[in-house]
Coordinates of C-alpha atoms and ligand atoms in Angstrom, one line a residue:
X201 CA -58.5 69.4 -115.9
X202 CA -60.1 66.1 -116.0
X203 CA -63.7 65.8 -116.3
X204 CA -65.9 64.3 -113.7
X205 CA -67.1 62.3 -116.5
X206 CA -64.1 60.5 -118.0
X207 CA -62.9 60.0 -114.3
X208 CA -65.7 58.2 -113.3
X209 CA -64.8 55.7 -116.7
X210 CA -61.6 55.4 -115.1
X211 CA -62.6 54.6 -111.3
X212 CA -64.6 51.5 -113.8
X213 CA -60.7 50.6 -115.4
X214 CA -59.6 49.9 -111.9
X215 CA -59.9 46.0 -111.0
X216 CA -61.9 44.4 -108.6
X217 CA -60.5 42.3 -105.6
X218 CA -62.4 39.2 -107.1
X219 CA -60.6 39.4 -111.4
X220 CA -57.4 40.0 -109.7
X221 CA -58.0 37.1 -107.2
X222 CA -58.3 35.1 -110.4
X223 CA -55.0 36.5 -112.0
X224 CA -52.0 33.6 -112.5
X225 CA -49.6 35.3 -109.9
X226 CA -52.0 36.1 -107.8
X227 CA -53.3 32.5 -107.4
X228 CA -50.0 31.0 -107.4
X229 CA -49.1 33.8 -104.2
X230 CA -52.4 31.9 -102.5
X231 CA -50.6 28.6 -102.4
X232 CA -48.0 29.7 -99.5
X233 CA -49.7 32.8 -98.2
X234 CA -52.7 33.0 -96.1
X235 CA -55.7 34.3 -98.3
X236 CA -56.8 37.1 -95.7
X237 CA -53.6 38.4 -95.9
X238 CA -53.8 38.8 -99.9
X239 CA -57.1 40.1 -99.8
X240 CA -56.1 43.2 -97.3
X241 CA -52.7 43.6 -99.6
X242 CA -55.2 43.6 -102.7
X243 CA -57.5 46.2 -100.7
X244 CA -54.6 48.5 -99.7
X245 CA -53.5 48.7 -103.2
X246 CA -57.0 49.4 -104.7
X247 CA -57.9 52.4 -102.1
X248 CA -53.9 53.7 -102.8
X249 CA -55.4 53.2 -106.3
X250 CA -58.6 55.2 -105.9
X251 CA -57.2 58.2 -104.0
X252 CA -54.8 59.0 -106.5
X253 CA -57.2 59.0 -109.5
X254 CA -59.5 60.8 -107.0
X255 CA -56.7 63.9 -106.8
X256 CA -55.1 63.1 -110.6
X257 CA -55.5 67.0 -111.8
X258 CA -54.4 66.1 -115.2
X259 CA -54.0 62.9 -117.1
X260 CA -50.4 63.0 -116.7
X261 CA -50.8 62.2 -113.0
X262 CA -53.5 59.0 -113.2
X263 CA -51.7 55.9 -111.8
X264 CA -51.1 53.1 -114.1
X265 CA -54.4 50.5 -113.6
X266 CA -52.7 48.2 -116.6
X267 CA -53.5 44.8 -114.6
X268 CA -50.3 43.7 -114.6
X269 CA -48.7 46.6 -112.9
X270 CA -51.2 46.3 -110.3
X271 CA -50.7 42.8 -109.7
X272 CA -46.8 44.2 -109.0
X273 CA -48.0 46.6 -106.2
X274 CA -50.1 43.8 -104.3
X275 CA -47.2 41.6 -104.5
X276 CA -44.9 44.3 -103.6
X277 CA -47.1 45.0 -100.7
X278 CA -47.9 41.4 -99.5
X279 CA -43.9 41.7 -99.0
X280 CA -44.6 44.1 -96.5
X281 CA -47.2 42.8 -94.9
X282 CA -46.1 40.0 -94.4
X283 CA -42.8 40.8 -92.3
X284 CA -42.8 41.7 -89.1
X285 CA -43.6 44.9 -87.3
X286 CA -41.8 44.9 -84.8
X287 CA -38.1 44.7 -86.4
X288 CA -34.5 45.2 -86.9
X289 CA -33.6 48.8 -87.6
X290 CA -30.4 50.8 -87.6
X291 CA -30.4 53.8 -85.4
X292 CA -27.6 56.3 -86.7
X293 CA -29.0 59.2 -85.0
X294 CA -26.4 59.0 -82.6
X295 CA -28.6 59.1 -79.6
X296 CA -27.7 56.1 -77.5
X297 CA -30.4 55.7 -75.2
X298 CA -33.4 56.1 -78.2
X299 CA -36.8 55.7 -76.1
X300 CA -38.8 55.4 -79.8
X301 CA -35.6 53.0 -81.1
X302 CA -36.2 50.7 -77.8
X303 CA -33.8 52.5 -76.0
X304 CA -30.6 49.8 -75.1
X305 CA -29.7 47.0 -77.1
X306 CA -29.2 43.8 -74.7
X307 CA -25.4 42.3 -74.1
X308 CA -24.3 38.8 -76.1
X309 CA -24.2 37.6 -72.8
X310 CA -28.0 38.3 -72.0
X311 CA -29.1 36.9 -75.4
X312 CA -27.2 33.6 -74.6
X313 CA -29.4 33.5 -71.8
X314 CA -32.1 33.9 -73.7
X315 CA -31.4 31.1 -75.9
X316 CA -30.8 28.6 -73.0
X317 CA -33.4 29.9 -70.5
X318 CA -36.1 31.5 -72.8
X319 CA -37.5 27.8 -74.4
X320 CA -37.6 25.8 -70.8
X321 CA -38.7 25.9 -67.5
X322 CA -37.2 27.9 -65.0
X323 CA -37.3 28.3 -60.9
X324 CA -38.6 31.2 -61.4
X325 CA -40.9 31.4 -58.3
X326 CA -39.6 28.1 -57.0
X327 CA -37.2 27.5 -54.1
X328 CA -34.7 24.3 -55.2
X329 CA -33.8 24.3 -51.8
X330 CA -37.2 23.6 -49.6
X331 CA -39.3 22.5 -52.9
X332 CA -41.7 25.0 -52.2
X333 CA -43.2 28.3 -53.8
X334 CA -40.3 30.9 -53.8
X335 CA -39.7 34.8 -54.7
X336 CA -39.5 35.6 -58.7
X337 CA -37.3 38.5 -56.9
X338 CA -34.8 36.8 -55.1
X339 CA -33.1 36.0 -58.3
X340 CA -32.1 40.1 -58.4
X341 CA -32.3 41.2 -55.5
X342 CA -29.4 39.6 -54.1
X343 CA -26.8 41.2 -57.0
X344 CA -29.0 44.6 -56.4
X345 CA -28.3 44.9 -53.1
X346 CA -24.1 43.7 -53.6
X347 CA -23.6 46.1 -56.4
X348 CA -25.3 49.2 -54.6
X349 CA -25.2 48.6 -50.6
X350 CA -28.9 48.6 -50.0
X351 CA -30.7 46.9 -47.9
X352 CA -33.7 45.5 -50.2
X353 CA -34.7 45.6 -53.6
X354 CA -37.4 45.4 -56.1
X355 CA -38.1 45.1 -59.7
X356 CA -41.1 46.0 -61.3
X357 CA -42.3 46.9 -65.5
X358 CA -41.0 50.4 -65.5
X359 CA -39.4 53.2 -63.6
X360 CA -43.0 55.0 -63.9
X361 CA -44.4 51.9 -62.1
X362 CA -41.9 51.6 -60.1
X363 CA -42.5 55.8 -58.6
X364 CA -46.1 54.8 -58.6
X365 CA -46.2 51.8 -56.4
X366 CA -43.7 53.6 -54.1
X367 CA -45.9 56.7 -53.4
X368 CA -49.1 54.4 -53.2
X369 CA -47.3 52.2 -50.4
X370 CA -46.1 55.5 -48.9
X371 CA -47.8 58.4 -49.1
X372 CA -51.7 57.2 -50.3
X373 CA -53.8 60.2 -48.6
X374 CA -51.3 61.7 -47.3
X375 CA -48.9 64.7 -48.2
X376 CA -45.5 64.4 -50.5
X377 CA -43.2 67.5 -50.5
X378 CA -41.5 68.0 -53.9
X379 CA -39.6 71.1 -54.9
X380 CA -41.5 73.2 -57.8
X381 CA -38.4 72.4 -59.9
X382 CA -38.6 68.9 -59.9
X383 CA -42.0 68.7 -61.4
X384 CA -40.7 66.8 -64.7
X385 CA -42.3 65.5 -67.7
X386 CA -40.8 62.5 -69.1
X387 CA -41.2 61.5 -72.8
X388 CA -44.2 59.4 -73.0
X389 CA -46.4 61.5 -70.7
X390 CA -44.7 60.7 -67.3
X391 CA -46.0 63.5 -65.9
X392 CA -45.1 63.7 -61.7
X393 CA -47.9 65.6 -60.8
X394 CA -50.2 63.1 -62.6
X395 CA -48.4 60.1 -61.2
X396 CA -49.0 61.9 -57.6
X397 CA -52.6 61.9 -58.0
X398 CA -52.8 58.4 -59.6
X399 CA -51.1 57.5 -56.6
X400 CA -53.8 58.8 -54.3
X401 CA -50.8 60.9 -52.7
X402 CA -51.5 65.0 -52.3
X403 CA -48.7 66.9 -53.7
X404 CA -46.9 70.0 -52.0
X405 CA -45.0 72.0 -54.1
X406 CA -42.3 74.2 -52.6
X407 CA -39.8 76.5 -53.8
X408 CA -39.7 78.3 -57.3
X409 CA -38.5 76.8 -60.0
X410 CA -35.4 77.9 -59.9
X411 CA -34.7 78.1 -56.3
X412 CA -35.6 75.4 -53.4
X413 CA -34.0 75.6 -50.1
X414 CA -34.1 73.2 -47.4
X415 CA -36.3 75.1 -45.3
X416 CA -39.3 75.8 -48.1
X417 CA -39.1 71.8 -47.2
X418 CA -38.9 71.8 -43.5
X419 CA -41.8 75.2 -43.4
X420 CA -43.8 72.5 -45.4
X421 CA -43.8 70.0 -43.3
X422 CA -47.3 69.0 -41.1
X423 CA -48.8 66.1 -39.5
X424 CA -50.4 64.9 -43.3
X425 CA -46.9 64.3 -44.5
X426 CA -45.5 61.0 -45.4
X427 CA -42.7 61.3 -47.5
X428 CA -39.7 63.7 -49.2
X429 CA -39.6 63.1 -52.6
X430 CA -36.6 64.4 -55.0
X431 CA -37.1 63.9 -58.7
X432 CA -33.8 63.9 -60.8
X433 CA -34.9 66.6 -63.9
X434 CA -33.5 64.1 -66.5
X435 CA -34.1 65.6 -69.6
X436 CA -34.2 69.3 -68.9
X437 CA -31.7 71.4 -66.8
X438 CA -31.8 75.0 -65.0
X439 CA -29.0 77.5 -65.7
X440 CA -28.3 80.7 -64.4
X441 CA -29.6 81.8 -60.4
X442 CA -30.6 78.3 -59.1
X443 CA -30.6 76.3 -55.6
X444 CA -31.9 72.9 -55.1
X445 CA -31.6 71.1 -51.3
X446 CA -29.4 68.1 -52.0
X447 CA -30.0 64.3 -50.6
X448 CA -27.9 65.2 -48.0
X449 CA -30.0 68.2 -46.3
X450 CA -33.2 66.4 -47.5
X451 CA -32.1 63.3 -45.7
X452 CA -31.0 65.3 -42.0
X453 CA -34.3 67.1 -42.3
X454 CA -36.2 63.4 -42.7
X455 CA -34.3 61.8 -40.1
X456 CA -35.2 65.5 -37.9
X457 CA -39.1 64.7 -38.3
X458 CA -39.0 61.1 -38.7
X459 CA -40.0 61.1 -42.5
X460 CA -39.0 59.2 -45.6
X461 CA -36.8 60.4 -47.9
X462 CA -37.3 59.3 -51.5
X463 CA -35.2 60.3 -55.1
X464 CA -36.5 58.9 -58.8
X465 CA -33.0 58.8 -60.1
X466 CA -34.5 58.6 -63.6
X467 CA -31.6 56.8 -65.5
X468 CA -29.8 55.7 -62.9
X469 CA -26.6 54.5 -63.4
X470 CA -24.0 52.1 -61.1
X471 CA -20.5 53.6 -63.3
X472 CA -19.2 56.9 -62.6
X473 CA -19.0 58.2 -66.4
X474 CA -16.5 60.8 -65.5
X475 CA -13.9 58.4 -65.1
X476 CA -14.8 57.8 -69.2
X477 CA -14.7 61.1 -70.4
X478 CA -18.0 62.0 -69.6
X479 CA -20.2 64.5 -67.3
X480 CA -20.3 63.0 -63.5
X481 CA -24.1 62.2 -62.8
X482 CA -25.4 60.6 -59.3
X483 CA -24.9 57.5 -59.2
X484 CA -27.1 54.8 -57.3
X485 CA -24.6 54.0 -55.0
X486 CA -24.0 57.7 -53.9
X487 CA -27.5 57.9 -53.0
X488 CA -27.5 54.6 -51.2
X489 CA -24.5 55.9 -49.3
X490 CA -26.2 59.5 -48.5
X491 CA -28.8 57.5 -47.2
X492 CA -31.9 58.2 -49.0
X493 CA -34.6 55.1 -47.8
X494 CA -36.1 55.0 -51.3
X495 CA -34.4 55.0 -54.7
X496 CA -36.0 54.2 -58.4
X497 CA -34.7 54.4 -61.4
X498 CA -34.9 52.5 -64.7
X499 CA -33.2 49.4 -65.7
X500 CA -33.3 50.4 -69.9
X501 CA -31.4 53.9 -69.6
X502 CA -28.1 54.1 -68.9
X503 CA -27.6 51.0 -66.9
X504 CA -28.2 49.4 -70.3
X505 CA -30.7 46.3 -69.4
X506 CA -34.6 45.2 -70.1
X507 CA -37.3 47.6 -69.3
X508 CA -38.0 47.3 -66.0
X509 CA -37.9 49.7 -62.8
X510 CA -35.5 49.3 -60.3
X511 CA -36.6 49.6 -56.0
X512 CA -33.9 49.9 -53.5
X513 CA -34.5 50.8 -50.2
X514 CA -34.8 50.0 -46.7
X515 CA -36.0 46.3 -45.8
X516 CA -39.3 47.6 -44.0
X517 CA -40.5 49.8 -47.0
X518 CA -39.6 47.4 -49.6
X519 CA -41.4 44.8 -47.7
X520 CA -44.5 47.0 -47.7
X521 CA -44.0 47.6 -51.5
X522 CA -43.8 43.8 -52.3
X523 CA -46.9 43.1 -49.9
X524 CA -48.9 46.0 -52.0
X525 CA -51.8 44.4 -54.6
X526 CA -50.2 46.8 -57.2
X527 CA -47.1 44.7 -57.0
X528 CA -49.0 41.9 -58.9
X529 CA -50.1 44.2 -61.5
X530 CA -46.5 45.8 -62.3
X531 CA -44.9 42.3 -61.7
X532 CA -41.9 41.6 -64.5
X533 CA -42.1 38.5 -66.6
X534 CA -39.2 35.8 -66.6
X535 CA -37.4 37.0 -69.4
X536 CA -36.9 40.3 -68.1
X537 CA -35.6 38.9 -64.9
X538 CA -32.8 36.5 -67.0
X539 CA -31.8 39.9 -68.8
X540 CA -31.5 42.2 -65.7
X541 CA -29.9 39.7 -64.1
X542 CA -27.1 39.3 -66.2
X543 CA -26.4 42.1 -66.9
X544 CA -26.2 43.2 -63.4
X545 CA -23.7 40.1 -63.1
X546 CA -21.7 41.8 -65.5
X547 CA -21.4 44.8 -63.7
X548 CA -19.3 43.1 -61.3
X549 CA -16.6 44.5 -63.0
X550 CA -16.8 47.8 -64.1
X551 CA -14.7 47.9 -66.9
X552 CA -16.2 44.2 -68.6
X553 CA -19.3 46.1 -68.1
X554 CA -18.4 49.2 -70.4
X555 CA -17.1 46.4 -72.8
X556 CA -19.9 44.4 -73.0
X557 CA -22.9 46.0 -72.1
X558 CA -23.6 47.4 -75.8
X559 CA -25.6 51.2 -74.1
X560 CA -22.0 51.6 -72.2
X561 CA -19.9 50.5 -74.9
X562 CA -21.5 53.4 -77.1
X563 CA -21.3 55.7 -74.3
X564 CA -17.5 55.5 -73.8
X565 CA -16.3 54.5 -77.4
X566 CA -13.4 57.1 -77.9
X567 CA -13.6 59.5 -80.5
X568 CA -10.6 58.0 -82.2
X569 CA -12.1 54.6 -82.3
X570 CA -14.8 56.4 -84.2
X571 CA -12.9 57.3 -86.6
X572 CA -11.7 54.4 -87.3
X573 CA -15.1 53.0 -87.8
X574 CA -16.2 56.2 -90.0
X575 CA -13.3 54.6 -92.0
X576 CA -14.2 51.6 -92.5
X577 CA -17.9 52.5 -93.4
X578 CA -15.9 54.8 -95.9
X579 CA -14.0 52.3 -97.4
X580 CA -17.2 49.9 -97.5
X581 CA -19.3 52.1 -99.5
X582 CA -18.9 52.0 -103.6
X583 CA -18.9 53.8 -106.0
X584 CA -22.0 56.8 -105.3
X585 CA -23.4 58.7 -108.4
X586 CA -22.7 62.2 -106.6
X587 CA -25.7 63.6 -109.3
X588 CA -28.6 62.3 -106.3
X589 CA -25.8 63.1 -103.5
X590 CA -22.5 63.1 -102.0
X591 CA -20.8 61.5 -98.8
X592 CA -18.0 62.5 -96.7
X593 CA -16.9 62.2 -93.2
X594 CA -17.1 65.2 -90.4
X595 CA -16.7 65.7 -86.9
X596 CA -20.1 66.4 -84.9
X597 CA -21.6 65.2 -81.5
X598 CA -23.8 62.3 -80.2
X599 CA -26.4 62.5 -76.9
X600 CA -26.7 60.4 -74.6
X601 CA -30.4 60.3 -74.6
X602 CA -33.6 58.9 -72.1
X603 CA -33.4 61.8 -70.4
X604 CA -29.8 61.7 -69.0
X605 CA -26.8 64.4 -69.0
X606 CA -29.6 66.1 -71.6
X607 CA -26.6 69.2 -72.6
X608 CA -23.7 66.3 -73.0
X609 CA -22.7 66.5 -76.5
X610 CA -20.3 63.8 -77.0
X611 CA -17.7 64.6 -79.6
X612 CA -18.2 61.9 -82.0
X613 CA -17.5 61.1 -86.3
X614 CA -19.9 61.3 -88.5
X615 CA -21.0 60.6 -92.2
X616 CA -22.1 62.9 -94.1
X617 CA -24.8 63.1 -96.5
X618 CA -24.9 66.4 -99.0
X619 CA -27.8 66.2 -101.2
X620 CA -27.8 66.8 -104.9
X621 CA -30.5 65.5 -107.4
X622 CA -32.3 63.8 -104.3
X623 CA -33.1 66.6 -101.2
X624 CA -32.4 65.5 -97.9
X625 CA -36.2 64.5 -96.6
X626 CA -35.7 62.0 -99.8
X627 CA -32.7 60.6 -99.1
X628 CA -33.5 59.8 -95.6
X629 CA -36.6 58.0 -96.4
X630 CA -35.4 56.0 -98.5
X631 CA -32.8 55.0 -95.8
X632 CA -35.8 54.9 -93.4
X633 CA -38.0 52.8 -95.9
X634 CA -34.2 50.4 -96.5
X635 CA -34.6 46.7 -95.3
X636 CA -34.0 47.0 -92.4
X637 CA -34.8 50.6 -92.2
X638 CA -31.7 53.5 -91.1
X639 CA -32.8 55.9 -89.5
X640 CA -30.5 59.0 -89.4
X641 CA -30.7 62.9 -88.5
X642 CA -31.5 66.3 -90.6
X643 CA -29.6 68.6 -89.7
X644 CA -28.7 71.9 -91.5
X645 CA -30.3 70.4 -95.1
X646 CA -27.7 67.2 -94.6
X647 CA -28.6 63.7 -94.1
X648 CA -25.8 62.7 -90.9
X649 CA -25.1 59.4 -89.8
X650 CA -23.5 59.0 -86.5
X651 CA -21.3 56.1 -86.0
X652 CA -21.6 55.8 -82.7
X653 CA -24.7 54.4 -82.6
X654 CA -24.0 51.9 -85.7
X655 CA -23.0 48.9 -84.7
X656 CA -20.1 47.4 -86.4
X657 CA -21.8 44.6 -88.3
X658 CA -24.6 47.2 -89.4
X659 CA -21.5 49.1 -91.3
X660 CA -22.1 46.7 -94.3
X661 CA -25.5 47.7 -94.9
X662 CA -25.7 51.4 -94.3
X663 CA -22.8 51.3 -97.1
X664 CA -24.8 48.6 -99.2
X665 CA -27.7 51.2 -98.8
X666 CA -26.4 54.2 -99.4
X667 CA -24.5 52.9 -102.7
X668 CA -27.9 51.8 -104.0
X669 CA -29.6 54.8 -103.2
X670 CA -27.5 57.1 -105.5
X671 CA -27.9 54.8 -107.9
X672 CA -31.7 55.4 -107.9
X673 CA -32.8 57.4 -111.3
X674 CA -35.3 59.6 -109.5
X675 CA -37.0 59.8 -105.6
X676 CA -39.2 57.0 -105.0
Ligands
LIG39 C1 -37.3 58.1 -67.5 C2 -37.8 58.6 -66.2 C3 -38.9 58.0 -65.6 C4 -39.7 57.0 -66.3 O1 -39.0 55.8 -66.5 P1 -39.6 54.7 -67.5 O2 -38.6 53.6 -67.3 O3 -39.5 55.3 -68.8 O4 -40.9 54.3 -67.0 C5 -39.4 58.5 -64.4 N1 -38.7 59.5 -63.7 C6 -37.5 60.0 -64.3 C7 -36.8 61.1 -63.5 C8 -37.1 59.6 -65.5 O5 -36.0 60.1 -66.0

């Protein structure tokens, strides 16, 4: 054990922010980098510094305070701080739509977009043909309502925002009948019921969980009510003795009492996946058809755009939705528009869309073209000291993700990472703390890396990475 004594001589040995502001490297770092920045860097290090000595047992485990050594750390550090936070990184969990990873990548054609549209001025909210103040919506809703058949659409920041202005220009103080099954939590605390009462719209639950018939909806229904609301339960699904009313029945019995029918598709999507191998899900343009009068869903799940939530609907309710205050609140900025906008463009053709949008391309890439890829990461990767771990290739499955088809397993290649030396938790850090950072899946004490979700000019560095890694003479 160490004495209090002697460690209080070595809290003395560790520098102070001012002698090591006067150190050589340092100064010479304070020529190109801001001084505030050096100073946190210095303070970071010093507190890492002070903690350990505070928990060294034994002298053995006192960090080196030899000056030069911490001069190495705050330069080490200033490396970090001064990139980016918000960066690159390589998702090979093999979940395609990753909500924490930014969910869907944009399409080469969006970022060309960007590059011309992003840096000028724009008609954004200008009409070119009577020089006066236009619609920042016309710009979508135009391709919305060709690709889908509806009669009016809307974009706002979110499919949470875009529920929430629909039940406040709806249903404020006033009653919306759900079924008790449909009362999802979203990632991110999307919560329905809260959204409901945000909204200033009274919920009625009906049904059980597991079983809602159309007539708990119509027994429901009083003068207070406003609107039929069907919730798509993304991320969760109900097996076994189960009924839910489908748009169909829902929309009859609005039409019957003269009520709205809404449905929060979640992720909607304008393909029919099962024509690629995967599950069916609804897609927007079955709902349009089966005539519900409201539809939201997001424009970063499996349609594979920005952020943003996607309205459709009948004219008079969107109209109300565009004339509500809220609108201005949720409004989308320009560069969300240019990437929703192509991208819907590109969905003019269904099969260019699965080519190009990069969340579709994932979606549908055929298991042998994975293996092919696994492959070439194979064949990319050197020589690996198989004493800190091994690598090999295996079958396995990818998820769709962002709360849609939330059973799917997708039959996908993956690689394989068996630890040796290094443990698992190790090896993925390291690949997590990699420039840029991989970030892969545990599973079963193995580190696996899902091709799917690697893009191919990623293959490079995951195999640059991993090489260095096992090369490492102990865990970082
Ligand atoms: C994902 C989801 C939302 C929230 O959408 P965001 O775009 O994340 O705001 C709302 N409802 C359902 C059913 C969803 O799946």
């Amino acid at each position: 054990m160490l004495a209090k004594d002697s460690k209080n001589l070595i809290f003395r040995r560790i520098p102070s922010v001012d002698s090591l502001l006067e150190s050589p490297s340092i100064k010479s770092t304070l020529l190109t980098t801001p001084r505030g920045l050096v100073v946190r860097a210095i303070r970071q290090v010093l507190d890492t510094l002070r903690g350990e000595v505070e928990s060294a047992q034994r002298a053995n485990e006192l960090p080196d305070l030899e000056l030069n050594n911490v001069v190495d750390q705050i330069v080490r550090r200033l490396s970090i701080l001064a990139q980016p936070r918000l960066r690159h990184v390589i998702n090979a969990t093999g979940v395609v739509v990753h909500t924490n990873l930014g969910r869907s990548p944009l399409s080469k054609g969006v970022i060309e977009r960007f590059r011309s549209l992003a840096g000028c001025y724009t008609n954004l909210e200008y009409d070119l043909g009577t020089g006066k103040r236009g619609s920042r919506y016309a710009h979508v809703e135009e391709i919305l309502v060709e690709l889908t058949g509806a009669e009016g659409a809307l974009v706002v920041n979110n499919n949470a925002a875009a529920v929430l202005i629909a039940l406040d220009t709806i249903a404020k103080d006033r009653e919306v009948i759900i079924s008790r099954g449909q009362l999802v939590e979203i990632g991110g605390s999307f919560r329905i019921p809260e959204v409901m009462r945000k909204s200033g719209a009274r919920m009625v639950e009906v049904g059980t969980t597991n079983k809602t018939t159309i007539s708990d909806y119509e027994s429901a229904i009083g003068p207070e009510t406003a609107l039929l609301l069907r919730v798509h339960a993304s991320n969760f699904q109900i097996i076994g003795f189960t009924e839910e009313a489908g748009l169909e029945e829902l929309v009859a019995l609005g039409k019957k009492h003269g009520l709205p029918v809404m449905e929060d598709l979640g992720s909607g999507c304008l393909i029919d996946f099962s024509r690629y191998g995967l599950k069916k899900e609804p897609t927007v343009q079955d709902s349009v058809a089966k005539g519900a009068d409201i539809i939201t869903f997001s424009g970063d799940k499996m349609l594979g755009g920005p952020q943003c939530g996607i309205i459709l609907g009948r004219k008079e309710i969107i109209s109300a939705i565009k004339a509500n205050q809220l609108n201005r609140a949720l409004r989308v900025d320009k560069l969300t528009l240019v990437a929703l906008q192509e991208t819907l463009y590109t969905y003019r053709d269904k099969d260019r869309a699965i080519r190009l949008i990069p969340t579709l391309r994932m979606l549908c890439q055929p298991y042998r073209s994975l293996c092919r890829k696994a492959d070439r990461l194979l064949g990319l990767i050197g020589r690996i000291e198989e004493d800190n771990f091994s690598v090999r290739l295996c079958d396995g499955f990818s998820r769709v993700g962002g709360g849609a088809l939330p059973l799917e397993e997708i039959r996908s290649r993956l690689l394989c990472v068996s630890p040796n030396r290094l443990s698992a938790p190790s090896i993925a850090e390291s690949l997590r703390s990699y420039n840029p950072p991989i970030i892969t899946r545990l599973e079963k004490g193995q580190v696996l890396l899902d091709l799917r979700t690697i893009q191919e000019r990623e293959l490079k560095i995951v195999a640059e990475a991993l090489t260095e890694i096992s090369k490492r003479s102990k865990t970082p």
